[in-house]
Structures are given as C-alpha cells and as structure tokens.
Tab-separated table of C-alpha atoms and ligand atoms in Angstrom:
chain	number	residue	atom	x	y	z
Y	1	UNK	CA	-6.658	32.755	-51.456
Y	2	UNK	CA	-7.153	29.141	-52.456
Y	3	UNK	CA	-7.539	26.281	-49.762
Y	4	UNK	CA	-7.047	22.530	-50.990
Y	5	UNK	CA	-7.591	19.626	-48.867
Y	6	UNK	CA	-5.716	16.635	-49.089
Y	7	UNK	CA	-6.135	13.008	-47.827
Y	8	UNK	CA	-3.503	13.246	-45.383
Y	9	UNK	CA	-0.263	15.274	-43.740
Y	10	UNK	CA	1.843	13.242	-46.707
Y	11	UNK	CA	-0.374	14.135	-49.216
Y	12	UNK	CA	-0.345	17.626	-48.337
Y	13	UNK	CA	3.286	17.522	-47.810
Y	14	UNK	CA	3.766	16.165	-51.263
Y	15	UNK	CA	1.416	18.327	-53.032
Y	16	UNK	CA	3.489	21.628	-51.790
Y	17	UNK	CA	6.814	19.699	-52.776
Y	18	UNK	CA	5.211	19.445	-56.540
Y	19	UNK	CA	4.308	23.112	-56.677
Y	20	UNK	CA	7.257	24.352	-55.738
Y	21	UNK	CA	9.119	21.541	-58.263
Y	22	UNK	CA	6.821	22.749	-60.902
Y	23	UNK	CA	8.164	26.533	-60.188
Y	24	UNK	CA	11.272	25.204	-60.058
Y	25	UNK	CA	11.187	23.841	-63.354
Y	26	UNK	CA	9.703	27.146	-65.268
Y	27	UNK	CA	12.253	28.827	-63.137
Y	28	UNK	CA	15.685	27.468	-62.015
Y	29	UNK	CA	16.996	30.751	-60.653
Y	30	UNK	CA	13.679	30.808	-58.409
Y	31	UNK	CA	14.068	33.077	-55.133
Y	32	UNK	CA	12.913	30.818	-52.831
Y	33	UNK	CA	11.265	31.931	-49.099
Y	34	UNK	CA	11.641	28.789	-46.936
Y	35	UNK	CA	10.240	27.623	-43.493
Y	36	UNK	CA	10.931	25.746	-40.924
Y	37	UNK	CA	8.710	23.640	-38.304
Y	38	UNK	CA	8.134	19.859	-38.078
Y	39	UNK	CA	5.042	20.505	-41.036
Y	40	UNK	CA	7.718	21.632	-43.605
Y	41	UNK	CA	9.973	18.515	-42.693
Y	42	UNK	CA	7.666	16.463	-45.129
Y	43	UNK	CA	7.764	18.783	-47.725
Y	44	UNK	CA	11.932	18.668	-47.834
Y	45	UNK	CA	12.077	15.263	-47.371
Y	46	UNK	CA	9.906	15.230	-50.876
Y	47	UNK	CA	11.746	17.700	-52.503
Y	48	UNK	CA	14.973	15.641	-51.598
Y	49	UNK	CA	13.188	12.414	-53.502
Y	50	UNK	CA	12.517	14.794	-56.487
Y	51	UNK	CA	15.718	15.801	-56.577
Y	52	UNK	CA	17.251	12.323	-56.429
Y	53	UNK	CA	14.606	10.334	-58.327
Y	54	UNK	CA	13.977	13.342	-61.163
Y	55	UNK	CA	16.738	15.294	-60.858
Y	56	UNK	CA	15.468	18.328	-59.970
Y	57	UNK	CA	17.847	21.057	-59.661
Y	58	UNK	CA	18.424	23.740	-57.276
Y	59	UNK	CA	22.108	25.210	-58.651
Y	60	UNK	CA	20.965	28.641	-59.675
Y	61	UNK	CA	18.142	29.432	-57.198
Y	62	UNK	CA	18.571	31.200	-54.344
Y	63	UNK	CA	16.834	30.973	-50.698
Y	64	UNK	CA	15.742	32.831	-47.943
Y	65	UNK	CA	14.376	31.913	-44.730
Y	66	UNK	CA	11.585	33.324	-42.885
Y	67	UNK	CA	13.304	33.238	-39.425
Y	68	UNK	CA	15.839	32.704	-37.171
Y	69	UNK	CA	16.569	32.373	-33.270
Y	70	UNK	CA	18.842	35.801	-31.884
Y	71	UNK	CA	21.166	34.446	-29.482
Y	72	UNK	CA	22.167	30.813	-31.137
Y	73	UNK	CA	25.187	30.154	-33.056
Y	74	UNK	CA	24.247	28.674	-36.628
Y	75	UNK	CA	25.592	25.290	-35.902
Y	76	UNK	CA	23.759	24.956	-32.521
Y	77	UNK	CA	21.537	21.794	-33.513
Y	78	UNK	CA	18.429	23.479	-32.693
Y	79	UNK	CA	19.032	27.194	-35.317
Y	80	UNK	CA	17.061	27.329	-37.969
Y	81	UNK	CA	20.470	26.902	-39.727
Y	82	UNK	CA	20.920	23.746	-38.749
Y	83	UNK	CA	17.114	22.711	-39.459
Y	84	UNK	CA	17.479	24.068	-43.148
Y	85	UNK	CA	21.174	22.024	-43.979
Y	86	UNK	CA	19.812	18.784	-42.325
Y	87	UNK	CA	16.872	18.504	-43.678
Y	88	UNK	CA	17.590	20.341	-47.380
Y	89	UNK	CA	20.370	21.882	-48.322
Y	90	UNK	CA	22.579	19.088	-47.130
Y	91	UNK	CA	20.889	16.865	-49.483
Y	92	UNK	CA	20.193	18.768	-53.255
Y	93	UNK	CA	22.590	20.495	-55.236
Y	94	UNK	CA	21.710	23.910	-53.631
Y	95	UNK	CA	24.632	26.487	-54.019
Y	96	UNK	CA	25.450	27.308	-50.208
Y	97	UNK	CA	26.627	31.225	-50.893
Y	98	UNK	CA	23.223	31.257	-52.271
Y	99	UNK	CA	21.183	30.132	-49.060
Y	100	UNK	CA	20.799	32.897	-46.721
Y	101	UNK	CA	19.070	33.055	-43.033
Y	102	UNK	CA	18.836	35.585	-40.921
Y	103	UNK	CA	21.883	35.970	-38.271
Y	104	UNK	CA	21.151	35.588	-35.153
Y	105	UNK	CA	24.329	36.255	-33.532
Y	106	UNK	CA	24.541	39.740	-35.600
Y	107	UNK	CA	26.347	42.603	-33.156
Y	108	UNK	CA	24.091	45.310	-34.455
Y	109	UNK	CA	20.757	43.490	-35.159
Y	110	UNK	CA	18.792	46.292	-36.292
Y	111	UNK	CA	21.586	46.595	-39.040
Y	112	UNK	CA	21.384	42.729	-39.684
Y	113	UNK	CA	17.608	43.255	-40.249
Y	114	UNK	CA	18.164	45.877	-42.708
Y	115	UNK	CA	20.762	43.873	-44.350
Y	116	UNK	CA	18.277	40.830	-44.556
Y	117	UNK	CA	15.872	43.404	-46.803
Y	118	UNK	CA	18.315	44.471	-49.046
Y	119	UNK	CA	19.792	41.357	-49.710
Y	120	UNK	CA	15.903	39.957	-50.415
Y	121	UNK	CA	15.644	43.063	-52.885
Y	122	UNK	CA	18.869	42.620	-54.789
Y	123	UNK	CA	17.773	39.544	-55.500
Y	124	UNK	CA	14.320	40.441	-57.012
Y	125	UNK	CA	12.261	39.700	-54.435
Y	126	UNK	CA	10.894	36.615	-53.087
Y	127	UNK	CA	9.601	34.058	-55.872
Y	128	UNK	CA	7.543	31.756	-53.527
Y	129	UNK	CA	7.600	31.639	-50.053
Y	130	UNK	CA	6.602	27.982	-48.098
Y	131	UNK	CA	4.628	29.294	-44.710
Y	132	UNK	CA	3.652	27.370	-41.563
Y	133	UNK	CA	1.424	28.483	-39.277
Y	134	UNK	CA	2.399	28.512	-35.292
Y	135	UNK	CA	-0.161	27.757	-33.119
Y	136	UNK	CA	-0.867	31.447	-32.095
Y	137	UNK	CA	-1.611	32.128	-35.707
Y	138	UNK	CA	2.034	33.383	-36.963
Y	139	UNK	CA	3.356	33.178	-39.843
Y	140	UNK	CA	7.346	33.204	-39.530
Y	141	UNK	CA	7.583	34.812	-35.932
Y	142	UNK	CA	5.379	37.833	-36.716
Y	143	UNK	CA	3.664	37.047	-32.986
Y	144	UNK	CA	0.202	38.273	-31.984
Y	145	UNK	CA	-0.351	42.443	-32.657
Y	146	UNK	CA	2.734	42.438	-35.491
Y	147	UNK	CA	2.353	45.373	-37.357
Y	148	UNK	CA	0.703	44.152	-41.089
Y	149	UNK	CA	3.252	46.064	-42.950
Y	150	UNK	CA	6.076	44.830	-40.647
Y	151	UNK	CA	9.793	44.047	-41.881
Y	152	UNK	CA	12.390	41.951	-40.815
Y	153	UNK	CA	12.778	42.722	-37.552
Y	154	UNK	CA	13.632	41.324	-34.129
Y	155	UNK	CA	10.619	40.108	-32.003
Y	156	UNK	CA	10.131	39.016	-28.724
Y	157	UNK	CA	8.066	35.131	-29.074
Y	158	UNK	CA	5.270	34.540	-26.908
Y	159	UNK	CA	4.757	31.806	-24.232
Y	160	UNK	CA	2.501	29.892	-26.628
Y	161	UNK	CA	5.325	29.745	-29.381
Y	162	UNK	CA	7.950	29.067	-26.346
Y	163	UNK	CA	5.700	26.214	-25.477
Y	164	UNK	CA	4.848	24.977	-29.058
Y	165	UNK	CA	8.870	24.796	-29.776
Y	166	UNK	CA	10.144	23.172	-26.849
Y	167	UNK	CA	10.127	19.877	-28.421
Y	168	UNK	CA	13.198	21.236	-30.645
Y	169	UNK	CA	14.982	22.360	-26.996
Y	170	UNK	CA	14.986	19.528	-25.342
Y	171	UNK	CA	11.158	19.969	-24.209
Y	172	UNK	CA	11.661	22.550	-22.088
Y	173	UNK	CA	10.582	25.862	-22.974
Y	174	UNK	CA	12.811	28.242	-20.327
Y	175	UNK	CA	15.548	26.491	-23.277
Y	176	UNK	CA	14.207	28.163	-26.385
Y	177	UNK	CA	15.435	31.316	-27.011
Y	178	UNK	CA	13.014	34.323	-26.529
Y	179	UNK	CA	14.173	36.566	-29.082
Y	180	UNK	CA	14.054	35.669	-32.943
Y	181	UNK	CA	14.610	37.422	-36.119
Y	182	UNK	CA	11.871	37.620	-38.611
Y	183	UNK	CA	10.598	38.705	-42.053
Y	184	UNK	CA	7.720	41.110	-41.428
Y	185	UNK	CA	4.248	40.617	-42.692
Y	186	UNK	CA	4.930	43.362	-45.349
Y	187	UNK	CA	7.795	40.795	-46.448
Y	188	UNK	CA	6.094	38.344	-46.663
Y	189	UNK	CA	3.116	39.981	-49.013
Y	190	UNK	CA	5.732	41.381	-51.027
Y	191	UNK	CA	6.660	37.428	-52.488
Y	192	UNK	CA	4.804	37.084	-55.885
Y	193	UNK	CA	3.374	33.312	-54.482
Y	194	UNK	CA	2.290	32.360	-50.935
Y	195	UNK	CA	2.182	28.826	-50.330
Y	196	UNK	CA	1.314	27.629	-46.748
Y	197	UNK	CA	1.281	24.074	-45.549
Y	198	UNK	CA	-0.937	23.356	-42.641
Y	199	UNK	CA	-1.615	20.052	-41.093
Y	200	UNK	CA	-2.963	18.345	-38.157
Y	201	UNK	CA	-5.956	18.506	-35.775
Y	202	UNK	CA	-4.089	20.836	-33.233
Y	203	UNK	CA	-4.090	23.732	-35.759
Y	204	UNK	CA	-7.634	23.507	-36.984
Y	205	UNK	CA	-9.187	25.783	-34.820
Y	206	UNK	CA	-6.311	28.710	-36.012
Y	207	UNK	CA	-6.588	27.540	-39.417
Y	208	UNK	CA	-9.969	28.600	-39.421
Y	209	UNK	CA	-9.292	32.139	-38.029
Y	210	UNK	CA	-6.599	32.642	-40.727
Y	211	UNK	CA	-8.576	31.776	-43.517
Y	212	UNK	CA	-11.814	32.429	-42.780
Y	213	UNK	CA	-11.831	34.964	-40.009
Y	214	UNK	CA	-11.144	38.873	-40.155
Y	215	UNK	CA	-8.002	39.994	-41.006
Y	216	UNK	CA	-6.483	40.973	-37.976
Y	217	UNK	CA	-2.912	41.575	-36.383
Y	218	UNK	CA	-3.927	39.087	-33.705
Y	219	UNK	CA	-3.625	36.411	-36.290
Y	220	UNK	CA	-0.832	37.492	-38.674
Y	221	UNK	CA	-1.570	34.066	-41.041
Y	222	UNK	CA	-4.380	36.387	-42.198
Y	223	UNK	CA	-3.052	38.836	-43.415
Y	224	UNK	CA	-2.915	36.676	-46.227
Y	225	UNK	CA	-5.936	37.227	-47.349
Y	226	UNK	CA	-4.707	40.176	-48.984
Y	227	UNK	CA	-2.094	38.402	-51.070
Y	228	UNK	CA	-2.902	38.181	-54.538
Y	229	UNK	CA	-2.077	34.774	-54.904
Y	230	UNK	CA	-1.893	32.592	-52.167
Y	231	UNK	CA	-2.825	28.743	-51.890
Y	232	UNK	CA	-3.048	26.912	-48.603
Y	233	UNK	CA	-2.968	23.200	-48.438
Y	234	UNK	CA	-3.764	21.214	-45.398
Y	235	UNK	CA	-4.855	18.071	-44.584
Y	236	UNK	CA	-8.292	17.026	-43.646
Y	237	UNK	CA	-7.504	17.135	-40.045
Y	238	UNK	CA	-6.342	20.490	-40.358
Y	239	UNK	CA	-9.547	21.472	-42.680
Y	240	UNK	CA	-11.857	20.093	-39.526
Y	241	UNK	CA	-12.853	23.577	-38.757
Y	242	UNK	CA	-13.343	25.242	-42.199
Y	243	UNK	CA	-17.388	26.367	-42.978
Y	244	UNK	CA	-16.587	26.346	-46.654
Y	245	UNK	CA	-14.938	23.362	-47.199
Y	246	UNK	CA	-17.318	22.253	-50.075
Y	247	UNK	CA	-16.582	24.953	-52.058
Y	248	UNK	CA	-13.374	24.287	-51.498
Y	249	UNK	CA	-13.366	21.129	-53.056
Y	250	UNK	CA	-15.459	22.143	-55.860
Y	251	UNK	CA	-12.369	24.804	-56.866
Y	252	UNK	CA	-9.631	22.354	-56.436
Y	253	UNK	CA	-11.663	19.514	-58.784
Y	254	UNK	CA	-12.253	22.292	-60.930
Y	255	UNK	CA	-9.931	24.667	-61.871
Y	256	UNK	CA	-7.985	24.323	-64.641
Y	257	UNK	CA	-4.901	25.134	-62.965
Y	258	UNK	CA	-4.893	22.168	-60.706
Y	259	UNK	CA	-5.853	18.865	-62.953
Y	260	UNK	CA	-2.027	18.131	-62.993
Y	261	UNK	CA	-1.954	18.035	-59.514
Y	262	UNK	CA	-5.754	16.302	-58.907
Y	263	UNK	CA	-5.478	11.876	-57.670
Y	264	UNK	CA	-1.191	12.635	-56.587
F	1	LIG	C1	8.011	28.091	-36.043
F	1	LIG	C2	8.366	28.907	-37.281
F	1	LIG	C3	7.147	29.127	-38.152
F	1	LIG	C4	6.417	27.816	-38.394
F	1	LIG	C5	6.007	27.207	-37.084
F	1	LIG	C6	5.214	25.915	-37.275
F	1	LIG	O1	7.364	28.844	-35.091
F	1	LIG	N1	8.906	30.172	-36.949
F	1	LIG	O2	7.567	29.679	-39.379
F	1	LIG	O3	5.287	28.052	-39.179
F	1	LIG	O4	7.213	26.951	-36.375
F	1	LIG	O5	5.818	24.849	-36.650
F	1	LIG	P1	5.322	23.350	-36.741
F	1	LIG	O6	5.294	22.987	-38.174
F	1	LIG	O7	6.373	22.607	-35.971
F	1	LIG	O8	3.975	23.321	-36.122
C-alpha cells in the first residue's frame, strides 16, 4: 500500500482522475470498478474535464460498480444508478450496455449476486477499482464483521452508514434503504489496482485504522493491506491522524513512478 497526501480534497480528487486517465490511456478497453459517495463526485467531475478538454475516451471500457441499494428502482434519484449517469456516464462517451451496477430490484437476489460475479469474470476481471471509505470503515457496503473473502452479496447497512447517507434521502435516515448489494472484499482484492480516495477531517480517525491499524473484519478498508498494489490518496485533513506521514511524503517525492504526477 502507498498513501499520498495532497494539498487539498481537489487536489486529491484530481490526482485519482489522472491515474485512472493515465490507465485509461495504456488501456482503452480498461475494466473499470467505480464508486459512489460525495468524495468520488470530484473525481468524475475531473474525469468529465479530461474528457472534454483532452479527449479522453471511454468507448471500449467497461464499468462496474461497487454497490447498489436492494429495494430502489434505477431511476429513483437517490440509486447508485442515478448517481453514476449524473455525474459520469451522462457526460463521456461511455458505451451504456457496457456500464453495469448491481440490480437492486432483482426477484431472486442471490441469483443477481451470482450474476454480478460472472459478468465481472467474463470480462477479465476488474482493471482498477476507485474506493471510498464509509465512516464505519467500509469499503463498498462490506459493513463491520464482512467476511475478508466475501462476494457480491446482499448486506444489511448499519445505523452509522444509515446515518452517514441520509443526506442523499432527504436527511432522514428511516428513508435510506437498509438492504444493499455489494462486491465482497474477496472482489474487491481480486482487481489488479486499488485506488481509494479519502478526504476530509471526519474520516481521519478511520483512515488511520485502515491503513495503519490491524487488518481486521471490523474495518473492511483494511483488508487492503493485503492487495498487492494499492495507492490511497487523501487530503491533508484526511492524513491528520496518520503516524507515518513523513515517510509518506518521502515515497511520493521519491519514487520514480510518481514524478509525472508530483506539483499537479
Ligand atoms: C457509500 C458507498 C461507499 C463509499 C461511501 C463514502 O457508503 N457505498 O462505497 O465509499 O459511501 O461516501 P462519502 O464519499 O459520501 O463519504
């Protein structure tokens, strides 16, 4: 795992956006793993000015998201669905038969699940996945005690995420739904990149647990730690918390890897 610090929530924001252009670039028919969450709004509002100022093309790669509320139609204004054609696919040249999300609304859920898998497989497997981090420490909905090797499955979200989504719902959180669809852990360590985005004072204190903490169910963001390649970018707010910050910054202005991306 790498952690780099940027300035500020744009910074970070636009860092990710240039990673994932750069994969882009090497790779048009990228599989992409996308997330949702008011931190990835800045990332897709970049990766809408790279695609309009640089042309940056998204016709031949394919996406999958991380999550998606059971129990909401797709064009409800608060599904994941919804989030993903506002704030991305609406706007680049993405193919839509190539966008896929989990459904929600499935009859047989456990078979939608299983569906969700295979489809992931036939395409070969998750490229890069973008990751948030919810304030309990998930990563997609894989809540508190989510088994490490979990796959998509359906899980039940906990008050904390209820509480830390209600903005979406009106502020209420009796409106969000309680049920959600989600890649499992496993899933997720199965991409060949990790890239999480993680911003803001209110998620330093998990930050910290997920990086630098034990790897635990009880904070599923850490199971990253296992992932062979996985950076983390957040924001200085975010990185309030972090005991090895210096280091830190002495990989990122170091590294070969990262002078294109050093003074952006
Ligand atoms: C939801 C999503 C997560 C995301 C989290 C962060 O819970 N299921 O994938 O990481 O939101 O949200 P925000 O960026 O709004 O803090």
């Amino acid at each position: 795992m790498e952690v780099i610090i940027a300035p500020d929530r744009h910074k970070a924001a636009l860092l990710v956006a240039r990673i994932v252009a750069k994969e882009l670039r090497a790779d048009p028919r990228l599989v992409l793993g996308l997330a949702t969450g008011r931190t990835m709004e800045r990332v897709y509002a970049c990766l809408v000015d790279l695609h309009r100022g640089e042309g940056l093309d998204f016709s031949v790669c394919s996406t999958f998201n991380l999550d998606e509320y059971i129990g909401i139609p797709a064009d409800h204004p608060c599904s994941y669905r919804r989030y993903m054609d506002e704030h991305l696919f609406a706007q680049v040249n993405v193919a839509p038969g190539r966008t896929h999300l989990p459904d929600g609304m499935a009859p047989d859920l456990g078979a939608e699940c299983r569906r969700y898998e295979s489809l992931i497989q036939a395409a070969g497997g998750i490229g890069l996945q973008l990751l948030g981090i919810g304030s309990d420490g998930h990563i997609g909905f894989n809540e508190p005690l989510s088994a490490l090797r979990s796959r998509t499955r359906e899980k039940a979200l906990t008050p904390s995420t209820l509480e830390q989504n209600a903005p979406m719902f009106g502020g209420d959180p009796a409106a969000v739904p309680r049920r959600a669809i989600t890649m499992g852990v496993g899933t997720i360590l199965d991409s060949r990149r990790c890239l999480m985005l993680v911003t803001g004072e209110s998620k330093a204190a998990i930050l910290a647990k997920a990086v630098e903490g034990p790897i635990t169910s009880m904070v599923t963001a850490s199971a990253l730690q296992l992932h062979p390649r996985c950076q983390v970018v957040v924001d200085e707010e975010a990185a309030a918390h972090l005991q090895g910050i210096d280091y830190y910054r002495w990989i990122f202005a170091n590294e070969p890897e990262w002078a294109e991306f050093r003074g952006a």
